[in-house]
């Protein structure tokens, strides 16, 4: 991946701004929504992180639905990762929100790198899922690769279903990978027929079959939950 | 003229013969009847005015005679008539009467019969006709004399019969009774000959005793006889007899004056005889103007009774007084030299019961009998001749029976109710009447110290039966948990002697904290079962309302367009009934809430159990949709009152929504109740296991020391362990059913440990009964270990079950949020497609929306169970998912109907996305809230910490004692085993402290729990190395002190720098006397800290809360 230094610096600047903005935020009266940047600043600082979570929820409820989804995902991710990770991811989401997809991707890559260098068990699937969603806006292939990691390491996690669906969709776009995409869809449908996205998976499968794609043979190791 | 057939001569002759024969027979029969009829006048004559004698054969003979005569007459007449009517003589007669040559008819007859085939029938016939021509017509003319004779016979017979009939009629007319009597005997001659037996003779007065010289009239009843004979005899006198005529079966006669014994009897002519009766003359009583008065004792309330003659027998209640008075008849009584005359009553043993001096022929006295028996009258001194003493007096003394009294509580309970108002029932009866009834109450403290009894007595106005229902209000008493109230009732009558009876005592326990909690848990389980039934009824009622309302609305529409009224009436009636059911469901929910509130009453308000119950009560309150149910009740009222049903606020859509909402709320509530019941069952089992382990630890020592009651207590504890095992089995099954196999397995392990503990307990008890105290102690110790293992396993299982459930809830909510977001992104993609789509993309986009709608339904199906398990109301989520579904539906509808994808469908897709985002936010907010509440529960768990530290302090103290003992006697048998046990015990304390440190300790250095755990480990290590010296014991003491201090510190939550407030002096107010059936309470000061310190922390809190609640009541008993 090319070095994204300028974007990384931007993230650091944002972090610094968020830190400097800290004292003023404490005096925002009730009823007024903070800006996304202000919320991110709260999330970044450990001492204000809890307040930041509350403001994140309020922000998510106030944004238009198409802009809110990513922030809600951040809120959900915050329930599954340490506070510091949430704080690190918040600027990434902010960058995406502001259309700075490259900076966002760089930022989330840095966050992931931090998991891969210490003694943890690897990048948590929620972080991978968020990174994939961010990467989709810039480089679908990166997003697909991240989803492959989700399916490889957490096939039964709560992120696996959507990851499988989106990966399959990506694979179905190319002829050589379409059979595998179809296989992934079928495994998803068999494993979780009542999953909320199982109907969409069936629809994609029908489309693929209608195009004459045949699924690759089943992988004994299994890709999906 | 009697015509005859003249077809031929033979026929003519034969016709004449027949006609004449008829006459002969008639005459013979009539004559025979006349002969038989003679028995009537003869019977009249022979029976006479008095009728037939019983057994008389005359009626039968008359019949026989009359029958014979009639037979003879008939035979003779028939014979004589028959001869005359032979063919020959008759033919001759006919010839004579027709002036025909003799034998012409006879010859012609023979000719007619003898004509053979060679003869000429024509010729014969011509001759016959010629004869017939010459015969006169009619039998009379042809037969002349014969006819006359025959007719004479007939006439005579008729006249005879008529004569007899006339005579009989005359006799009947002249003397119908005699005729009836006589002829009834003829009708039943056999009955006259063999009559039924007559009734026995009845004689009055029978045998008796009469004053000498009295005339006795004898009355005799002798049915069916006409006379009887009275016979009598007396010594020294001639026997007498008198025949008495009976009138209507009765007769009477007087015997001669009775001067001596008379024996008499009555005989009847039919042989019946009475037994002999005896009439004895009685001399006059010696006592004149005799009077015996009985004064009954006061307790009987009977009026005095007077006897003007000496009675033979008296039934007297004990305490009765007899007053006797009278006068001596005859000449004045004189006693012997120096002796005064007296009348006495002497008993069968010769003792004088009453002696009355005779003064101027008068005597009187009184006496109160003290025993039953026969008393004889006697007179001291000369008695006049011809007088007699009264018959002996038989006295039966009836003892006054003591009253009966029974005391019982309402429902037979032996536990004081939570509100401390105790309804009682006292029933008392007595044979003569009750004087008073009393209630006694004795308070016994948990330590067994008994207060002075408190009594309340009520007069009962001598009623024989009394039922009292007092309600004793103990809320103003200073009752501690574990107190016992002993109640008794007493009843007294007014009789002599004890006269007071006491009921068996009733002991009522004020339940301790554990019992109150257990009662509350059972309340939750009962509520769960009841709610399931209520939910069924609610579902059914809502469905019925839905259906019937639709029918009513349809009927109303039909009515406007001329529909049928009958069906409309059925629908309205059905709706009314369904609405009543809805109202009843509401009332049942209210009752369930009240039951839960009562179950929560005596629990510490900040305790987890009380809060759990309070949450369930709030949940039940939320089941009600006040607005809708108010509208439904208004509709019900309008239906009940008749007229047009009011539909304000109750259209079909509203009802549909209400029914769905109610079903959802019921389902949510049932899941919450199920979880609460499971939690409570788990908790209760853990608590019980802890109590069993603690008691077993005490029993272990008691058994070793050969405590006399220990074996019995061990057996009782064994029974408790068995009962707990059954509870664990049931809980295990429930956990498996609800998908918690790990928790179920842990319960199985705990159950097995408990079973082993129970077995060891049984063996220990057996050994104790066999006086093998060492063996008993050993087995008891093993039982304790197993009981503790069961307790620990249960505690661990409960903790893990809670954690697993929390993780599952968390996972469910988070997963739901992710899936909602995934669907939101899909909808976003669709929305983007819609923005750029053309009409040709409509089908593809429609398919995507339809598929998305299915995805939203799947999301809803998966979310509901997770939300219910989380104990969260599902309505907000179903509402927002419905919004999303509806928006997707609108988008699809727009695409389906050809709307521009960029217009309506696009906007609808945006709303759907917003609803899905809202779903995710709701789920995350719910998760956040639950985690915040969980931290609060963690604080509640921390509330249990002092209790656990207290228990560990107890264990440590016991180990310190053991260590001291062991250090003082190192060479004792079993010292090394004891050392090992001491080491294990210390290890266990270290482990427990380590666990507590993990749960409640901070992460910083200097955490007291961590330090104590470390200290305990070091002590255990030293003991493990065999060291038991002064230093080790000093460290044990230090650990003990720190445990005690830590327990108090954690309880009060004070910092290291404590500032205590010394407690004031406490005077326990005296227990107040019972008022007239009720006891009013007043404010009670709190117990002192010194009093409280002796209690475990949990019970301390219970007591404080209890007194606080007591003091909230005002003197009127209101809160």
PDB file of N, CA and C in Angstrom, chain B residues 481-482 509-517 691 1099 1102:
ATOM      1  N   UNK B 481     -37.134 -10.445  63.826  1.00  0.00           N
ATOM      2  CA  UNK B 481     -37.164 -11.631  62.973  1.00  0.00           C
ATOM      3  C   UNK B 481     -36.749 -12.824  63.803  1.00  0.00           C
ATOM      4  N   UNK B 482     -37.512 -13.906  63.708  1.00  0.00           N
ATOM      5  CA  UNK B 482     -37.232 -15.088  64.518  1.00  0.00           C
ATOM      6  C   UNK B 482     -38.024 -15.109  65.816  1.00  0.00           C
ATOM      7  N   UNK B 509     -44.603 -18.056  64.206  1.00  0.00           N
ATOM      8  CA  UNK B 509     -43.237 -17.573  64.004  1.00  0.00           C
ATOM      9  C   UNK B 509     -43.233 -16.358  63.116  1.00  0.00           C
ATOM     10  N   UNK B 510     -42.434 -15.393  63.510  1.00  0.00           N
ATOM     11  CA  UNK B 510     -42.151 -14.288  62.600  1.00  0.00           C
ATOM     12  C   UNK B 510     -41.011 -14.762  61.710  1.00  0.00           C
ATOM     13  N   UNK B 511     -41.311 -14.860  60.461  1.00  0.00           N
ATOM     14  CA  UNK B 511     -40.289 -15.483  59.614  1.00  0.00           C
ATOM     15  C   UNK B 511     -38.993 -14.688  59.592  1.00  0.00           C
ATOM     16  N   UNK B 512     -37.927 -15.434  59.474  1.00  0.00           N
ATOM     17  CA  UNK B 512     -36.647 -14.755  59.377  1.00  0.00           C
ATOM     18  C   UNK B 512     -36.446 -14.260  57.940  1.00  0.00           C
ATOM     19  N   UNK B 513     -35.350 -13.588  57.733  1.00  0.00           N
ATOM     20  CA  UNK B 513     -35.118 -12.977  56.430  1.00  0.00           C
ATOM     21  C   UNK B 513     -35.150 -14.027  55.328  1.00  0.00           C
ATOM     22  N   UNK B 514     -34.546 -15.172  55.632  1.00  0.00           N
ATOM     23  CA  UNK B 514     -34.497 -16.210  54.610  1.00  0.00           C
ATOM     24  C   UNK B 514     -35.886 -16.682  54.212  1.00  0.00           C
ATOM     25  N   UNK B 515     -36.739 -16.885  55.200  1.00  0.00           N
ATOM     26  CA  UNK B 515     -38.099 -17.332  54.900  1.00  0.00           C
ATOM     27  C   UNK B 515     -38.853 -16.279  54.103  1.00  0.00           C
ATOM     28  N   UNK B 516     -38.669 -15.020  54.471  1.00  0.00           N
ATOM     29  CA  UNK B 516     -39.350 -13.958  53.732  1.00  0.00           C
ATOM     30  C   UNK B 516     -38.896 -13.954  52.278  1.00  0.00           C
ATOM     31  N   UNK B 517     -37.620 -14.136  52.098  1.00  0.00           N
ATOM     32  CA  UNK B 517     -37.124 -14.129  50.712  1.00  0.00           C
ATOM     33  C   UNK B 517     -37.672 -15.328  49.949  1.00  0.00           C
ATOM     34  N   UNK B 691     -27.416 -22.395  53.625  1.00  0.00           N
ATOM     35  CA  UNK B 691     -27.923 -22.610  54.996  1.00  0.00           C
ATOM     36  C   UNK B 691     -27.684 -24.053  55.429  1.00  0.00           C
ATOM     37  N   UNK B1099     -29.345  -9.599  57.882  1.00  0.00           N
ATOM     38  CA  UNK B1099     -30.468  -9.525  58.813  1.00  0.00           C
ATOM     39  C   UNK B1099     -30.523  -8.149  59.465  1.00  0.00           C
ATOM     40  N   UNK B1102     -32.413  -6.047  57.263  1.00  0.00           N
ATOM     41  CA  UNK B1102     -33.829  -6.410  57.307  1.00  0.00           C
ATOM     42  C   UNK B1102     -34.509  -5.784  58.515  1.00  0.00           C
TER      43      UNK B1102
END
